Structure formats: C-alpha cells, structure tokens
Short mmCIF file of C-alpha atoms and ligand atoms in Angstrom, two decimals:
data_model
loop_
_atom_site.label_atom_id
_atom_site.label_comp_id
_atom_site.label_asym_id
_atom_site.label_seq_id
_atom_site.Cartn_x
_atom_site.Cartn_y
_atom_site.Cartn_z
CA MET A 1 124.63 161.86 116.08
CA MET A 2 127.22 162.09 118.84
CA PRO A 3 130.02 159.50 118.87
CA LYS A 4 128.67 157.72 121.98
CA GLU A 5 125.30 157.15 120.42
CA ARG A 6 126.97 155.99 117.25
CA TYR A 7 129.13 153.39 119.01
CA GLY A 8 126.00 151.96 120.59
CA LYS A 9 124.14 151.75 117.29
CA LEU A 10 127.06 150.14 115.53
CA LYS A 11 127.59 147.61 118.31
CA GLU A 12 123.94 146.69 118.19
CA TYR A 13 124.01 146.30 114.43
CA LEU A 14 127.27 144.37 114.32
CA SER A 15 126.71 142.07 117.29
CA LEU A 16 124.17 140.16 115.22
CA GLU A 17 126.72 139.65 112.53
CA ASN A 18 130.16 139.11 114.00
CA PRO A 19 131.27 139.53 117.62
CA ILE A 20 134.84 140.34 116.54
CA LEU A 21 133.54 143.48 114.86
CA THR A 22 131.80 144.49 118.08
CA ASP A 23 135.21 144.47 119.81
CA VAL A 24 136.62 146.57 117.04
CA ILE A 25 134.22 149.37 117.96
CA THR A 26 136.22 149.66 121.19
CA HIS A 27 139.35 150.21 119.10
CA TYR A 28 137.56 152.97 117.25
CA GLU A 29 136.56 154.54 120.57
CA GLN A 30 140.22 154.57 121.63
CA LEU A 31 141.27 155.99 118.30
CA ASP A 32 138.64 158.71 118.59
CA LYS A 33 139.90 159.58 122.07
CA LEU A 34 143.41 160.10 120.71
CA GLY A 35 142.05 162.07 117.76
CA HIS A 36 140.08 164.29 120.13
CA SER A 37 142.98 164.90 122.48
CA MET A 38 145.26 165.82 119.60
CA GLY A 39 142.55 167.87 117.96
CA PHE A 40 142.71 166.06 114.61
CA ILE A 41 138.97 165.53 114.90
CA GLY A 42 136.42 167.61 116.81
CA TYR A 43 134.71 166.28 119.93
CA ASP A 44 131.54 165.64 117.96
CA GLU A 45 133.40 163.73 115.26
CA THR A 46 134.40 160.08 115.07
CA TYR A 47 136.57 157.94 112.82
CA THR A 48 133.68 155.50 112.61
CA SER A 49 132.11 157.85 110.10
CA HIS A 50 135.16 157.81 107.85
CA ILE A 51 134.48 154.30 106.63
CA SER A 52 131.49 152.40 105.35
CA TRP A 53 130.08 149.91 107.83
CA TRP A 54 128.04 148.29 105.15
CA PRO A 55 129.57 145.78 102.83
CA MET A 56 129.57 147.83 99.70
CA ILE A 57 129.75 146.91 96.03
CA SER A 58 129.93 149.62 93.43
CA ILE A 59 129.16 149.21 89.76
CA LEU A 60 130.90 151.79 87.63
CA GLY A 61 131.62 151.99 83.97
CA THR A 62 130.81 153.41 80.61
CA PHE A 63 127.45 154.71 79.51
CA SER A 64 124.97 152.01 78.52
CA ALA A 65 127.35 149.12 79.21
CA GLY A 66 124.57 147.23 80.99
CA LYS A 67 125.23 148.16 84.63
CA SER A 68 121.58 148.59 85.58
CA THR A 69 120.57 145.44 83.71
CA PHE A 70 123.24 143.55 85.65
CA ILE A 71 121.98 144.88 88.99
CA ASN A 72 118.39 143.96 88.17
CA HIS A 73 119.52 140.47 87.33
CA TYR A 74 121.57 140.10 90.53
CA VAL A 75 118.77 141.40 92.75
CA GLY A 76 116.16 139.38 90.91
CA LYS A 77 113.81 142.32 90.44
CA LYS A 78 113.60 145.29 88.19
CA ILE A 79 114.84 147.99 90.51
CA GLN A 80 116.70 150.14 87.99
CA GLU A 81 115.60 151.48 84.64
CA SER A 82 117.66 150.37 81.69
CA GLY A 83 117.92 151.58 78.15
CA ASN A 84 120.19 153.02 75.55
CA GLN A 85 119.42 156.63 76.37
CA ALA A 86 120.66 158.25 79.53
CA VAL A 87 117.90 156.92 81.77
CA ASP A 88 119.60 157.55 85.04
CA ASP A 89 122.10 160.24 85.67
CA LYS A 90 122.36 159.65 89.40
CA PHE A 91 124.33 157.42 91.71
CA THR A 92 121.80 155.04 93.20
CA VAL A 93 122.42 153.30 96.49
CA VAL A 94 120.43 150.10 96.48
CA CYS A 95 119.82 148.44 99.83
CA TYR A 96 117.50 146.09 101.67
CA GLY A 97 114.15 147.44 102.74
CA ASN A 98 110.83 146.08 103.89
CA ASN A 99 108.86 146.81 100.75
CA GLU A 100 108.18 144.38 97.93
CA GLU A 101 108.26 147.29 95.50
CA ALA A 102 111.27 149.58 95.30
CA VAL A 103 110.99 152.78 97.33
CA THR A 104 113.01 155.77 96.18
CA LEU A 105 114.36 158.39 98.58
CA PRO A 106 116.19 161.61 97.71
CA GLY A 107 119.96 162.03 97.99
CA LEU A 108 119.51 164.15 101.08
CA ALA A 109 118.53 160.96 102.94
CA LEU A 110 122.02 159.62 102.22
CA ASP A 111 123.83 162.85 102.99
CA ALA A 112 122.26 163.04 106.43
CA ASP A 113 122.46 159.43 107.58
CA PRO A 114 125.76 158.41 109.21
CA ARG A 115 125.18 154.74 108.52
CA PHE A 116 125.54 155.27 104.80
CA PRO A 117 128.77 155.79 102.88
CA PHE A 118 127.60 159.15 101.60
CA TYR A 119 127.28 160.83 104.96
CA ASN A 120 128.21 164.49 104.54
CA ILE A 121 129.14 163.96 100.90
CA SER A 122 127.72 167.40 100.09
CA GLN A 123 130.56 168.98 102.06
CA GLU A 124 133.08 166.87 100.18
CA VAL A 125 131.64 167.91 96.85
CA ASN A 126 131.53 171.54 97.90
CA LYS A 127 135.25 171.38 98.52
CA VAL A 128 136.03 170.57 94.89
CA ASP A 129 133.10 172.32 93.28
CA PRO A 130 131.73 175.09 95.51
CA GLY A 131 127.96 175.17 95.67
CA GLU A 132 127.58 171.93 93.76
CA GLY A 133 127.30 169.87 96.95
CA ASN A 134 124.07 171.65 97.84
CA ARG A 135 122.51 169.99 94.86
CA VAL A 136 123.19 166.52 96.19
CA ASN A 137 119.71 165.40 95.15
CA LEU A 138 120.82 165.74 91.56
CA TYR A 139 123.65 163.30 92.11
CA LEU A 140 122.34 160.75 94.55
CA GLN A 141 119.31 158.70 95.40
CA LEU A 142 118.50 155.78 97.64
CA LYS A 143 116.36 152.83 96.67
CA THR A 144 115.23 150.15 99.07
CA LEU A 145 113.75 146.81 98.13
CA LYS A 146 112.96 143.50 99.74
CA SER A 147 115.40 141.04 98.20
CA ASP A 148 117.47 138.39 99.93
CA LYS A 149 120.37 139.24 97.67
CA LEU A 150 120.52 142.68 99.29
CA LYS A 151 120.61 141.51 102.88
CA GLY A 152 123.69 142.83 104.65
CA LYS A 153 125.15 144.71 101.71
CA ILE A 154 124.58 147.69 99.51
CA LEU A 155 125.03 148.07 95.78
CA ILE A 156 125.79 151.32 94.05
CA ASP A 157 124.68 151.90 90.50
CA SER A 158 126.29 154.79 88.75
CA PRO A 159 125.33 157.06 85.90
CA GLY A 160 126.96 156.54 82.56
CA PHE A 161 129.70 159.08 82.29
CA ASP A 162 129.97 161.21 79.25
CA ALA A 163 132.06 164.24 78.56
CA ASP A 164 129.35 166.57 79.86
CA SER A 165 128.70 164.91 83.16
CA GLN A 166 132.36 164.60 83.97
CA ARG A 167 132.19 167.43 86.39
CA ASP A 168 134.46 167.57 89.40
CA GLY A 169 131.54 166.68 91.63
CA ILE A 170 130.89 163.39 89.84
CA LEU A 171 134.57 162.51 89.79
CA ARG A 172 134.87 163.34 93.48
CA ILE A 173 131.97 161.04 94.29
CA THR A 174 133.46 158.31 92.10
CA ASP A 175 136.79 158.46 93.94
CA HIS A 176 134.95 158.40 97.24
CA ILE A 177 132.98 155.34 96.14
CA VAL A 178 136.10 153.48 95.01
CA ASN A 179 137.75 154.22 98.34
CA MET A 180 134.82 153.05 100.42
CA SER A 181 133.91 149.97 98.39
CA ASP A 182 134.77 146.40 99.18
CA LEU A 183 134.31 145.43 95.58
CA VAL A 184 134.31 147.57 92.46
CA LEU A 185 132.90 146.28 89.17
CA ILE A 186 133.95 148.30 86.15
CA PHE A 187 131.73 147.69 83.14
CA PHE A 188 132.40 148.35 79.50
CA ASP A 189 130.81 146.67 76.52
CA ALA A 190 131.72 144.59 73.52
CA ARG A 191 129.50 146.55 71.15
CA HIS A 192 132.41 148.89 70.82
CA PRO A 193 135.25 146.84 69.46
CA GLU A 194 137.44 149.91 69.68
CA PRO A 195 137.76 151.26 73.19
CA GLY A 196 138.51 154.74 71.80
CA ALA A 197 135.11 156.24 72.48
CA MET A 198 135.29 155.35 76.14
CA ARG A 199 138.70 156.80 76.70
CA ASP A 200 137.86 159.48 79.25
CA THR A 201 135.72 157.33 81.46
CA LEU A 202 138.05 154.39 81.46
CA GLU A 203 141.08 156.55 81.85
CA HIS A 204 139.70 158.06 85.00
CA LEU A 205 138.43 154.79 86.43
CA VAL A 206 141.59 152.88 85.70
CA ALA A 207 143.73 155.70 87.04
CA THR A 208 141.66 155.83 90.23
CA THR A 209 141.70 152.10 90.78
CA LEU A 210 145.32 151.53 89.77
CA THR A 211 146.76 153.64 92.52
CA HIS A 212 144.51 151.98 95.02
CA ARG A 213 146.27 149.97 97.65
CA ASP A 214 143.81 147.13 97.27
CA ALA A 215 143.76 146.61 93.52
CA ASN A 216 142.36 143.11 93.92
CA LYS A 217 138.96 144.51 94.80
CA VAL A 218 138.52 145.86 91.28
CA LEU A 219 136.97 143.61 88.62
CA TYR A 220 137.02 144.68 84.96
CA ILE A 221 134.00 143.35 83.15
CA LEU A 222 133.53 143.26 79.41
CA ASN A 223 129.76 143.00 79.01
CA GLN A 224 127.42 142.21 76.12
CA ILE A 225 129.77 139.68 74.56
CA ASP A 226 126.71 138.14 72.87
CA THR A 227 127.22 140.87 70.28
CA THR A 228 130.45 139.23 69.14
CA ALA A 229 128.53 136.18 67.90
CA LYS A 230 127.73 137.77 64.57
CA GLU A 231 131.31 138.24 63.50
CA ASP A 232 132.65 135.50 65.72
CA ASN A 233 135.35 137.78 67.09
CA LEU A 234 135.22 137.38 70.88
CA GLU A 235 138.99 136.89 71.14
CA ASP A 236 139.69 139.97 69.04
CA VAL A 237 137.38 142.15 71.11
CA ILE A 238 138.77 140.87 74.39
CA GLY A 239 142.29 141.38 73.08
CA SER A 240 141.68 144.96 72.04
CA TRP A 241 140.12 145.88 75.38
CA GLN A 242 142.90 144.26 77.31
CA ARG A 243 145.44 146.15 75.23
CA ALA A 244 143.59 149.39 75.90
CA LEU A 245 143.63 148.69 79.61
CA SER A 246 147.29 147.78 79.67
CA GLN A 247 148.09 150.98 77.79
CA LYS A 248 146.53 152.76 80.74
CA GLY A 249 148.91 150.92 83.01
CA LEU A 250 146.84 147.96 84.10
CA ILE A 251 149.26 145.04 83.87
CA SER A 252 147.25 142.14 85.11
CA GLY A 253 143.80 142.48 86.47
CA ASN A 254 140.68 140.55 87.19
CA PHE A 255 139.22 140.54 83.72
CA TYR A 256 135.86 138.91 82.94
CA SER A 257 133.56 138.64 79.93
CA ILE A 258 129.82 138.22 80.30
CA TYR A 259 126.41 139.08 78.88
CA ASN A 260 122.87 139.16 80.15
CA GLU A 261 120.70 136.36 78.79
CA ASN A 262 117.47 138.34 78.86
CA ALA A 263 118.92 141.38 77.15
CA ALA A 264 121.07 139.48 74.65
CA ASN A 265 120.52 139.39 70.91
CA ILE A 266 119.09 136.20 69.48
CA PHE A 267 121.90 133.83 68.50
CA GLU A 268 121.89 132.53 64.95
CA ASP A 269 124.41 129.82 65.51
CA ALA A 270 123.96 127.22 68.23
CA THR A 271 127.67 126.39 68.56
CA GLN A 272 128.46 130.06 68.98
CA GLU A 273 125.75 130.35 71.59
CA ALA A 274 127.04 127.36 73.54
CA ARG A 275 130.58 128.69 73.48
CA LEU A 276 129.66 132.20 74.60
CA LYS A 277 127.22 130.94 77.20
CA ASN A 278 129.87 128.68 78.61
CA LYS A 279 132.33 131.56 78.92
CA LYS A 280 129.65 133.77 80.45
CA ASP A 281 128.43 131.18 82.97
CA ASN A 282 131.95 130.57 84.13
CA ASP A 283 132.90 134.25 84.52
CA LEU A 284 129.56 135.27 85.99
CA ALA A 285 129.87 132.56 88.65
CA GLN A 286 133.22 134.00 89.70
CA ILE A 287 131.84 137.54 89.82
CA THR A 288 128.82 136.43 91.84
CA GLU A 289 131.06 134.55 94.25
CA ARG A 290 133.06 137.70 94.90
CA MET A 291 129.84 139.66 95.41
CA ASP A 292 128.49 137.12 97.87
CA LYS A 293 131.79 137.05 99.77
CA VAL A 294 131.88 140.79 100.26
CA LYS A 295 130.74 140.55 103.87
CA ILE A 296 133.99 138.82 104.76
CA GLU A 297 136.09 141.35 102.89
CA ARG A 298 134.25 144.12 104.67
CA ALA A 299 135.16 142.66 108.08
CA TYR A 300 138.85 142.78 107.16
CA ARG A 301 138.54 146.27 105.76
CA ILE A 302 136.96 147.66 108.93
CA ILE A 303 139.68 146.21 111.14
CA LYS A 304 142.48 147.19 108.80
CA ALA A 305 141.21 150.77 108.72
CA VAL A 306 141.98 151.21 112.46
CA GLU A 307 145.57 150.30 111.75
CA ASP A 308 145.70 152.67 108.78
CA PHE A 309 144.23 155.58 110.73
CA ALA A 310 146.62 154.96 113.63
CA LYS A 311 149.59 154.66 111.31
CA THR A 312 148.87 157.90 109.46
CA MET A 313 148.31 159.67 112.75
CA LYS A 314 151.62 158.44 114.09
CA GLU A 315 153.79 158.71 111.03
CA VAL A 316 152.29 161.63 109.15
CA LYS A 317 149.95 163.83 111.17
CA ILE A 318 151.82 164.00 114.46
CA PRO A 319 155.18 164.92 112.87
CA LEU A 320 153.45 167.59 110.78
CA LEU A 321 151.65 168.98 113.81
CA GLN A 322 154.89 168.97 115.76
CA GLU A 323 156.60 170.94 113.01
CA ALA A 324 153.76 173.45 112.80
CA LEU A 325 153.62 173.94 116.58
CA LEU A 326 157.36 174.51 116.79
CA SER A 327 157.22 177.20 114.13
CA TRP A 328 154.25 178.77 115.95
CA SER A 329 156.01 178.76 119.31
CA LYS A 330 159.14 180.34 117.84
CA LYS A 331 157.14 183.17 116.33
CA VAL A 332 155.26 183.71 119.58
CA PHE A 333 158.47 183.56 121.60
CA TRP A 334 160.30 186.20 119.57
CA SER A 335 157.33 188.51 119.11
CA SER A 336 156.51 188.37 122.80
CA GLY A 337 160.19 188.98 123.57
CA ILE A 338 160.18 192.15 121.54
CA VAL A 339 156.96 193.33 123.19
CA LEU A 340 158.46 192.56 126.58
CA ALA A 341 161.63 194.51 125.80
CA LEU A 342 159.59 197.50 124.66
CA LEU A 343 157.44 197.42 127.78
CA VAL A 344 160.45 197.11 130.07
CA SER A 345 162.06 200.11 128.36
CA LEU A 346 158.83 202.03 128.71
CA PHE A 347 158.68 201.14 132.39
CA ILE A 348 162.28 202.24 132.96
CA ALA A 349 161.60 205.46 131.10
CA LEU A 350 158.60 206.13 133.32
CA GLU A 351 160.68 205.36 136.39
CA ILE A 352 163.38 207.81 135.32
CA GLN A 353 160.86 210.46 134.35
CA PHE A 354 158.50 210.23 137.31
CA ASP A 355 160.46 208.49 140.07
CA LEU A 356 157.75 205.89 140.50
CA SER A 357 159.58 204.09 143.28
CA THR A 358 159.01 207.00 145.65
CA SER A 359 155.38 206.00 145.91
CA PHE A 360 154.68 202.37 146.60
CA GLU A 361 151.14 202.60 145.21
CA LEU A 362 152.18 204.31 142.02
CA PHE A 363 155.00 201.85 141.48
CA THR A 364 152.92 198.71 141.93
CA GLY A 365 150.05 200.26 139.94
CA VAL A 366 152.20 200.99 136.90
CA LEU A 367 154.03 197.69 137.22
CA GLY A 368 150.70 195.83 137.38
CA ALA A 369 149.38 197.69 134.35
CA THR A 370 152.55 196.88 132.41
CA ILE A 371 152.35 193.20 133.27
CA PHE A 372 148.69 193.16 132.36
CA LEU A 373 149.44 194.83 129.04
CA PHE A 374 152.17 192.32 128.35
CA LEU A 375 149.94 189.32 129.04
CA MET A 376 147.19 190.75 126.90
CA LEU A 377 149.52 191.33 124.00
CA HIS A 378 151.16 187.93 124.47
CA PHE A 379 147.83 186.12 124.14
CA LYS A 380 146.87 188.26 121.16
CA ILE A 381 150.16 187.26 119.54
CA ARG A 382 149.59 183.57 120.29
CA ASN A 383 146.14 183.78 118.77
CA PHE A 384 147.30 185.66 115.75
CA PHE A 385 150.06 183.19 114.88
CA ALA A 386 147.85 180.20 115.67
CA ARG A 387 145.30 181.44 113.17
CA THR A 388 147.82 182.24 110.44
CA THR A 389 149.66 178.91 110.92
CA ALA A 390 146.39 176.97 110.82
CA LYS A 391 145.35 178.82 107.70
CA LYS A 392 148.61 177.92 106.02
CA TRP A 393 147.98 174.24 106.76
CA GLU A 394 144.32 174.19 105.83
CA SER A 395 144.93 173.25 102.19
CA LYS A 396 147.75 170.81 102.96
CA ASP A 397 146.03 168.87 105.70
CA PRO A 398 142.78 170.12 107.27
CA ASP A 399 143.17 167.72 110.22
CA VAL A 400 146.55 169.22 111.11
CA ALA A 401 145.10 172.71 110.77
CA LYS A 402 142.34 171.78 113.19
CA ALA A 403 144.87 170.30 115.62
CA ILE A 404 146.99 173.46 115.49
CA LEU A 405 144.06 175.53 116.71
CA HIS A 406 143.39 172.95 119.41
CA LYS A 407 146.96 172.65 120.64
CA THR A 408 147.54 176.41 120.80
CA LYS A 409 144.68 177.19 123.17
CA TRP A 410 145.78 179.49 125.98
CA TRP A 411 146.63 176.81 128.54
CA HIS A 412 149.20 175.11 126.30
CA THR A 413 152.77 176.16 126.91
CA ILE A 414 154.94 177.51 124.12
CA LEU A 415 158.12 176.25 125.74
CA GLY A 416 159.70 172.81 125.49
CA LEU A 417 157.55 171.74 122.55
CA ASP A 418 160.51 170.06 120.89
CA LYS A 419 161.09 167.69 123.77
CA SER A 420 157.59 167.41 125.16
CA ASN A 421 156.46 163.87 125.81
CA TRP A 422 152.78 164.02 124.86
CA LYS A 423 153.77 162.63 121.55
CA LEU A 424 155.64 159.74 123.17
CA THR A 425 152.64 158.56 125.16
CA ILE A 426 150.33 159.09 122.22
CA LYS A 427 152.65 157.22 119.90
CA LYS A 428 152.81 154.35 122.33
CA GLN A 429 149.03 154.20 122.47
CA LEU A 430 148.86 154.25 118.69
CA ASP A 431 151.35 151.37 118.52
CA GLU A 432 149.15 149.41 120.90
CA LEU A 433 146.12 150.10 118.72
CA MET A 434 147.94 148.87 115.63
CA GLN A 435 148.93 145.74 117.50
CA GLN A 436 145.33 145.17 118.60
CA SER A 437 144.17 145.57 115.04
CA ARG A 438 146.62 142.93 113.86
CA THR A 439 145.44 140.57 116.59
CA ALA A 440 141.84 141.11 115.51
CA ILE A 441 142.79 140.20 111.95
CA GLN A 442 144.31 136.97 113.21
CA ARG A 443 141.14 136.18 115.10
CA LEU A 444 139.18 136.86 111.94
CA ASN A 445 141.47 134.48 110.06
CA ASP A 446 140.82 131.82 112.66
CA GLN A 447 137.13 132.33 112.12
CA PHE A 448 137.16 132.05 108.35
CA VAL A 449 140.12 129.84 107.63
CA SER A 450 140.30 126.65 109.59
CA PRO A 451 143.36 124.63 108.68
CA SER A 452 142.35 121.97 111.17
CA GLY A 453 139.07 121.59 109.33
CA HIS A 454 137.05 121.74 112.55
CA LYS A 455 134.85 124.60 111.61
CA GLU A 456 133.48 125.62 108.27
CA GLU A 457 133.39 129.20 107.14
CA ALA A 458 130.74 131.15 109.04
N1 GDP B 1 122.92 142.64 73.60
C1 GDP B 1 122.96 142.96 74.90
N2 GDP B 1 122.35 144.08 75.36
C2 GDP B 1 122.40 144.36 76.67
C3 GDP B 1 123.09 143.53 77.59
N3 GDP B 1 122.99 144.08 78.82
C4 GDP B 1 122.25 145.21 78.69
N4 GDP B 1 121.88 145.38 77.38
C5 GDP B 1 121.11 146.48 76.83
O1 GDP B 1 121.93 147.64 76.81
C6 GDP B 1 121.16 148.81 77.09
C7 GDP B 1 121.77 149.58 78.23
O2 GDP B 1 121.64 148.84 79.43
P1 GDP B 1 121.63 149.53 80.86
O3 GDP B 1 121.56 148.44 81.85
O4 GDP B 1 120.60 150.60 80.94
O5 GDP B 1 123.07 150.19 80.83
P2 GDP B 1 123.73 151.20 81.91
O6 GDP B 1 123.68 152.55 81.31
O7 GDP B 1 125.13 150.71 82.04
O8 GDP B 1 122.95 151.08 83.17
C8 GDP B 1 119.77 148.33 77.38
O9 GDP B 1 118.96 148.50 76.23
C9 GDP B 1 119.93 146.85 77.68
O10 GDP B 1 118.80 146.11 77.34
C10 GDP B 1 123.74 142.35 77.08
O11 GDP B 1 124.37 141.58 77.77
N5 GDP B 1 123.64 142.13 75.73
MG1 MG B 2 121.99 152.60 84.26
#
C-alpha cells in the first residue's frame, strides 16, 4: 500500500474514534516528506507503518502460567486452548471480527497487512535469524471473534517460552511486541514457589521491559494464587517472586496477584477462600481497568511517536548522515583530484609530443575526450565511495545507509557539505513538528482531563 492510500485509510478509521488523531495523520505526512527528502525512508515507505495503530495489549510470561485462560475469561469466550502441555507455540493476535465463532488465519495474513503490528515482521526476523522469517506461519496466527471486549483493541497471546523455543526469532518478536504494546501483562504462577525454573524467560522479559522508556505500561502478574491456599503461604510466595524480580533489577513495579475462578482448585477452607478471592477481585479490577483504558494510552502513544521520530531524526540521524557525507565528499574530492592531475599531465604530454595546438580540430577533440574521461571517472568514483560508505553504515544504522545512497546521487554537489543549509531548514521543520506534537498532547489532555468538570472523559 502506498503512503497516500494509507493516510486515507487511517484517517477514515480514526475519524470515527478521535478527531485529534485524524489531525495527527497530517503530522505523519509531514514527517514522511522529510524522511523521503533526506532518504531515511524510501518513497514507498511511511512512518505510519512503524507504529501500531491499534490499541494493543500483549500477554507474555512463563509456560502454563494461565495466559490463555486469562484471555478467554477477559473475552468471555473460549478463543484459546489451554492446558498444561504446550498447546500453543505461536503468538496469537486476537481481534474483533464478525463471526460468533473464532476464525483462525495464518501468520502470513499479519505479515502482509499494514494495519497490524506485525507488518513485515518476517523481514525483521530474517535480520536476526536468516531464513527463519520465511516460516512466519510457525510463529504467528490471527484469530478473530465477535466480542464487545475486543472492539477497538487487539490482544496478543504468546507461547510459553522454554529453553528450546528461545530462538532469536521468538525473542525478536517479543521485543517487537513489547515496543509496540500499550500495555504488557507478564504472567508467572504461584505453583512454583521458587522462581528458579523460570529464570530464562523472566530474565529476558524483565530485561526487555526494564530498559523501556515507558515502564509503567508493564504489569507483573502472579497468577494461580489459589494454589497457595493449601499451605496458606500467599505472602511467602509473593515475597519470593518479588525478591526474584528485584534481583533482576526491577525496583518497584506494578505487581498483582490473581487467579481464575473457573480453573482454580477447590478451596478447603472458607476463610482462606474469602481472603484470596478478595485479593484477586481487587487486583483483577485494577488490571481490567488498565486494559479497558488502553485506547486512551494508545492515543498518547501515537502522538508521542511523532515527536520521538522527529527528535531522533534531528539529533541522531542527521548528524550521522552529515558525518558520513563529509567523509564521502573528501574521498571523492581527493580521488578526483588525483585523476584530474593525471589527465592534465597526459594532456600536456600529448601536446608536447604531437603539437596538438597546431590543429584546432585535433586540440578540441583531445581536450573534449579528456574532459569526458574525467567526468566519467569522477562519477564512477562518487558511486564507488557512496556504495562503500553506505555499506559501512548498513549495520550501524540502515536508515543512514539508505540516506547516504540517496544524498550522493549524481546531482548532489560534493562541495560545501559542511556548511550547507539543507539541514538547517530540515531541522527547523522537525522542531515545528515536535512543537505540533506537544500541542496535540495538550489538546488530548483537555479532552480526557477536565479540571473544570464540564466534560466527562470521552
Ligand atoms: N489452579 C489454577 N489453575 C489455573 C489457573 N489459570 C489457569 N490454570 C490452569 O493452568 C493450565 C495452563 O493454563 P493456560 O491458560 O493454558 O496457560 P498458558 O500456557 O499460560 O496459556 C491449565 O490447565 C489451566 O486450567 C488458576 O488461576 N488456578
Ligand atoms: Mg497458552
């Protein structure tokens, strides 16, 4: 889908939901324009595909912690299989559809649809695990179901990780999911009083989420606390999990304890049951509230992303590109200088040898050929150094590498790059975009928070 078509689709989809977001599409169009002119993204690419336009909640965690059971409960229908064996080893995107019964589509449907957060994920996976991305159907599936709880959001259920499945591909997808999500629920369960067995999974998840700039979107959920009834050791189990998490660096987090009433063991003691149920009801209500509020968080995320993209372009990508272009132009300048010197010497030698200037035609002919040869070699040199410089940058920053190739096309000058003013105008435009994004956030605040009490939350 070309960017233009995509803007239209997004506007149509968002206008029903929140007019402020429709305006934001215009900011994305401006950002794309700058990205295109700098060459950081191709003309058929758009920053709108770098974020998820759906409010997105991901459910990650250890194997058999009760993730699928939780999703079934939230949705109100049995959409996911549950069980103690590995029943599902795929990431499942669950979203609203028109069928009463769940319909399952292959991962390819997600990889190819720009509205979903897994658009082009196969390429991403291929980068870390060559060839693996082509087997995207093994990793991903899409399920649609008619449920009011799913309107305007998507849930992602994930496979239980174990040592075997912890391939780079899975980890890459997990990181991607955490980045794109508005809310991340990390499940582990109270059947294991010692967190030891879950070390690898938790370690990775906590490490991924800790470094995230928006740590508040991550909820840590200790599930199946009904199993602590027997030994009456809820506090001990909670304590040991919290210690395990803090050893991994998590100082304070959103930590909840719940269980699923339908899947729970039968309680032998009524006081125990009342106490655990009370804890669960309280924590579950808070989790559900966050899940229901995700639409609002998504609106902020989409607007904030414009500012982030603009900021990285201004403060990181443009300086890097500038540096790369300068080094390119120096190499081209000196190599072309040497070629020029050689050709001039050759011309003088010919002049001395054959007295070219006696014949006007001969003189201009040889001069023309020499100039032609010089230009040809000059453009070969430009090309050669453009390609080698871009290659050098490819692993560091693919966007900069792309921009190098773009900014070294034949019509771009190699002189005056250090004081050229394209970057001044572009930087000014980026500043304006960041300012617009901040204004949009204020307007969003006005919409949701009303200190005057005139208007309730939309
Ligand atoms: N006792 C108890 N069992 C649960 C609870 N939630 C799920 N289970 C059971 O734990 C097993 C694994 O659940 P599942 O949802 O498939 O876990 P997943 O691998 O994280 O998706 C199933 O047999 C569930 O019935 C709970 O709160 N308490
Ligand atoms: Mg499951």
